Amino acid sequence: MSATVHRVLLGFLALVAVVTGAWAYFAPQHWYGTFPGLGLSWLPQLGPYNQHFVGDVGAFFLGLAVLSVATFVHVSNTTLVRVSAGAWSMFNLLHLILHLQMLHHYSPRDQVLNVVTLSALLIASLALFVPVRSAHRA
Protein backbone atom coordinates (compact mmCIF):
# COMPACT_ATOMS: atom_id res chain seq x y z
CA MET A 1 0.00 0.00 0.00
CA SER A 2 1.18 3.54 -0.62
CA ALA A 3 1.04 6.67 1.48
CA THR A 4 -1.32 8.06 -1.15
CA VAL A 5 -3.80 5.24 -0.48
CA HIS A 6 -3.52 5.92 3.24
CA ARG A 7 -4.26 9.59 2.56
CA VAL A 8 -7.30 8.71 0.43
CA LEU A 9 -8.64 6.46 3.20
CA LEU A 10 -7.97 9.08 5.87
CA GLY A 11 -9.57 11.77 3.71
CA PHE A 12 -12.66 9.58 3.25
CA LEU A 13 -12.91 8.87 6.98
CA ALA A 14 -12.31 12.54 7.84
CA LEU A 15 -15.03 13.63 5.42
CA VAL A 16 -17.52 11.16 6.93
CA ALA A 17 -16.57 12.36 10.42
CA VAL A 18 -16.82 16.09 9.61
CA VAL A 19 -20.15 15.80 7.80
CA THR A 20 -21.73 13.51 10.39
CA GLY A 21 -20.20 15.31 13.36
CA ALA A 22 -20.96 18.87 12.32
CA TRP A 23 -24.48 17.95 11.24
CA ALA A 24 -25.25 16.12 14.50
CA TYR A 25 -23.60 18.72 16.74
CA PHE A 26 -24.83 21.93 15.11
CA ALA A 27 -28.25 20.77 13.81
CA PRO A 28 -29.13 17.92 16.16
CA GLN A 29 -32.87 17.65 15.52
CA HIS A 30 -32.41 17.87 11.77
CA TRP A 31 -29.67 15.21 11.87
CA TYR A 32 -31.80 12.93 14.00
CA GLY A 33 -34.83 13.28 11.75
CA THR A 34 -33.09 13.02 8.37
CA PHE A 35 -29.84 11.05 8.75
CA PRO A 36 -28.33 9.75 6.46
CA GLY A 37 -30.04 12.12 4.05
CA LEU A 38 -31.10 11.56 0.44
CA GLY A 39 -34.69 11.05 1.57
CA LEU A 40 -33.75 8.34 4.07
CA SER A 41 -34.27 8.46 7.83
CA TRP A 42 -32.59 5.82 9.99
CA LEU A 43 -32.70 7.17 13.53
CA PRO A 44 -36.30 7.78 14.65
CA GLN A 45 -37.05 4.02 14.45
CA LEU A 46 -34.41 3.42 17.13
CA GLY A 47 -35.98 5.49 19.87
CA PRO A 48 -36.96 9.01 20.86
CA TYR A 49 -34.80 12.04 20.15
CA ASN A 50 -32.26 12.80 22.87
CA GLN A 51 -30.37 16.08 22.39
CA HIS A 52 -27.57 15.09 24.78
CA PHE A 53 -26.94 11.80 22.96
CA VAL A 54 -27.00 13.45 19.54
CA GLY A 55 -24.58 16.15 20.72
CA ASP A 56 -22.25 13.47 22.07
CA VAL A 57 -22.37 11.65 18.72
CA GLY A 58 -21.50 14.87 16.91
CA ALA A 59 -18.65 15.65 19.29
CA PHE A 60 -17.29 12.11 18.97
CA PHE A 61 -17.27 12.24 15.18
CA LEU A 62 -15.62 15.67 15.22
CA GLY A 63 -12.91 14.24 17.51
CA LEU A 64 -12.30 11.43 15.02
CA ALA A 65 -12.13 14.07 12.29
CA VAL A 66 -9.32 15.86 14.14
CA LEU A 67 -7.41 12.59 14.54
CA SER A 68 -7.94 11.74 10.86
CA VAL A 69 -6.77 15.15 9.61
CA ALA A 70 -3.69 15.06 11.86
CA THR A 71 -2.87 11.60 10.55
CA PHE A 72 -3.47 12.74 6.96
CA VAL A 73 -0.93 15.54 7.47
CA HIS A 74 1.58 13.25 9.23
CA VAL A 75 0.91 10.09 7.21
CA SER A 76 4.59 9.09 7.38
CA ASN A 77 4.21 8.62 11.17
CA THR A 78 3.36 4.91 11.22
CA THR A 79 2.44 4.98 14.92
CA LEU A 80 -0.11 7.72 14.31
CA VAL A 81 -1.52 5.85 11.31
CA ARG A 82 -1.90 2.71 13.44
CA VAL A 83 -3.54 4.66 16.27
CA SER A 84 -6.02 6.14 13.78
CA ALA A 85 -6.62 2.72 12.27
CA GLY A 86 -7.22 1.28 15.73
CA ALA A 87 -9.56 4.05 16.88
CA TRP A 88 -11.61 4.01 13.68
CA SER A 89 -11.63 0.20 13.46
CA MET A 90 -12.81 -0.25 17.04
CA PHE A 91 -15.60 2.27 16.55
CA ASN A 92 -16.61 0.94 13.14
CA LEU A 93 -16.61 -2.70 14.28
CA LEU A 94 -18.71 -2.03 17.39
CA HIS A 95 -20.99 0.31 15.44
CA LEU A 96 -21.54 -2.37 12.78
CA ILE A 97 -22.24 -5.05 15.41
CA LEU A 98 -24.77 -2.79 17.12
CA HIS A 99 -26.55 -2.06 13.85
CA LEU A 100 -26.60 -5.72 12.85
CA GLN A 101 -28.59 -6.34 16.03
CA MET A 102 -31.08 -3.61 15.08
CA LEU A 103 -31.70 -4.40 11.42
CA HIS A 104 -35.23 -5.57 12.19
CA HIS A 105 -36.22 -1.90 12.59
CA TYR A 106 -35.57 -1.24 8.89
CA SER A 107 -36.97 -2.08 5.51
CA PRO A 108 -34.94 -4.55 3.40
CA ARG A 109 -33.45 -1.66 1.37
CA ASP A 110 -32.34 0.17 4.51
CA GLN A 111 -31.01 -3.07 6.02
CA VAL A 112 -28.74 -3.54 3.00
CA LEU A 113 -27.68 0.12 2.98
CA ASN A 114 -26.84 -0.02 6.71
CA VAL A 115 -24.70 -3.13 6.33
CA VAL A 116 -22.95 -1.94 3.15
CA THR A 117 -22.23 1.55 4.49
CA LEU A 118 -20.98 0.45 7.89
CA SER A 119 -18.94 -2.42 6.39
CA ALA A 120 -17.28 -0.02 3.93
CA LEU A 121 -16.25 2.24 6.81
CA LEU A 122 -14.84 -0.75 8.70
CA ILE A 123 -12.90 -1.94 5.64
CA ALA A 124 -11.50 1.56 5.07
CA SER A 125 -10.31 1.79 8.67
CA LEU A 126 -8.84 -1.73 8.69
CA ALA A 127 -6.97 -0.99 5.45
CA LEU A 128 -4.99 1.66 7.33
CA PHE A 129 -3.26 -1.21 9.15
CA VAL A 130 -1.65 -2.32 5.86
CA PRO A 131 1.88 -0.91 5.97
CA VAL A 132 3.22 1.47 3.35
CA ARG A 133 5.64 -0.20 0.98
CA SER A 134 9.17 1.01 1.21
CA ALA A 135 10.45 2.95 -1.81
CA HIS A 136 13.68 0.95 -1.63
CA ARG A 137 13.74 -2.83 -1.76
CA ALA A 138 16.22 -4.60 0.47
XYZ file of C-alpha atoms in Angstrom:
138
model
C 0.000 0.000 0.000
C 1.185 3.535 -0.624
C 1.038 6.669 1.484
C -1.322 8.060 -1.155
C -3.796 5.245 -0.485
C -3.523 5.923 3.243
C -4.255 9.595 2.555
C -7.298 8.712 0.431
C -8.637 6.462 3.200
C -7.967 9.077 5.866
C -9.569 11.765 3.706
C -12.662 9.584 3.253
C -12.907 8.868 6.984
C -12.310 12.543 7.841
C -15.035 13.625 5.421
C -17.521 11.164 6.930
C -16.574 12.357 10.418
C -16.818 16.085 9.611
C -20.149 15.803 7.802
C -21.734 13.508 10.388
C -20.203 15.305 13.362
C -20.958 18.869 12.318
C -24.480 17.950 11.238
C -25.247 16.124 14.503
C -23.604 18.720 16.741
C -24.831 21.927 15.112
C -28.246 20.768 13.808
C -29.125 17.916 16.161
C -32.868 17.652 15.521
C -32.408 17.875 11.767
C -29.673 15.215 11.874
C -31.804 12.929 14.004
C -34.828 13.279 11.746
C -33.094 13.017 8.371
C -29.840 11.053 8.748
C -28.330 9.746 6.462
C -30.043 12.119 4.050
C -31.099 11.560 0.441
C -34.686 11.046 1.572
C -33.749 8.339 4.071
C -34.265 8.463 7.831
C -32.591 5.817 9.991
C -32.695 7.165 13.530
C -36.302 7.785 14.652
C -37.047 4.025 14.450
C -34.411 3.419 17.126
C -35.977 5.491 19.867
C -36.961 9.008 20.858
C -34.805 12.037 20.147
C -32.257 12.797 22.871
C -30.366 16.077 22.393
C -27.573 15.093 24.776
C -26.944 11.804 22.965
C -27.005 13.452 19.535
C -24.584 16.149 20.718
C -22.250 13.468 22.069
C -22.366 11.647 18.716
C -21.502 14.874 16.914
C -18.646 15.651 19.290
C -17.292 12.107 18.974
C -17.272 12.238 15.184
C -15.618 15.674 15.220
C -12.912 14.240 17.506
C -12.304 11.430 15.019
C -12.131 14.065 12.286
C -9.319 15.861 14.143
C -7.414 12.586 14.539
C -7.937 11.737 10.859
C -6.774 15.149 9.613
C -3.694 15.060 11.862
C -2.870 11.602 10.550
C -3.466 12.741 6.963
C -0.931 15.541 7.469
C 1.582 13.255 9.226
C 0.911 10.088 7.209
C 4.588 9.086 7.384
C 4.211 8.619 11.167
C 3.362 4.912 11.220
C 2.444 4.982 14.916
C -0.110 7.724 14.314
C -1.516 5.846 11.307
C -1.899 2.712 13.441
C -3.542 4.664 16.271
C -6.018 6.143 13.783
C -6.619 2.720 12.272
C -7.218 1.279 15.733
C -9.558 4.046 16.885
C -11.610 4.013 13.681
C -11.634 0.203 13.460
C -12.814 -0.248 17.040
C -15.601 2.274 16.554
C -16.609 0.938 13.143
C -16.609 -2.700 14.283
C -18.707 -2.030 17.391
C -20.991 0.306 15.443
C -21.541 -2.365 12.776
C -22.237 -5.048 15.407
C -24.772 -2.790 17.124
C -26.549 -2.059 13.854
C -26.596 -5.724 12.849
C -28.594 -6.344 16.027
C -31.077 -3.611 15.082
C -31.697 -4.402 11.423
C -35.232 -5.575 12.191
C -36.225 -1.897 12.585
C -35.568 -1.237 8.894
C -36.970 -2.082 5.506
C -34.937 -4.550 3.402
C -33.447 -1.656 1.370
C -32.335 0.166 4.512
C -31.009 -3.068 6.017
C -28.741 -3.535 3.000
C -27.675 0.115 2.980
C -26.844 -0.023 6.706
C -24.695 -3.130 6.326
C -22.953 -1.938 3.151
C -22.227 1.550 4.490
C -20.976 0.446 7.891
C -18.941 -2.420 6.395
C -17.284 -0.020 3.934
C -16.254 2.235 6.814
C -14.841 -0.746 8.699
C -12.902 -1.939 5.645
C -11.495 1.558 5.073
C -10.312 1.794 8.666
C -8.841 -1.727 8.687
C -6.974 -0.993 5.455
C -4.993 1.656 7.330
C -3.259 -1.211 9.151
C -1.654 -2.317 5.863
C 1.879 -0.909 5.969
C 3.222 1.466 3.355
C 5.639 -0.198 0.978
C 9.175 1.014 1.208
C 10.449 2.950 -1.806
C 13.678 0.954 -1.635
C 13.744 -2.828 -1.761
C 16.216 -4.604 0.465
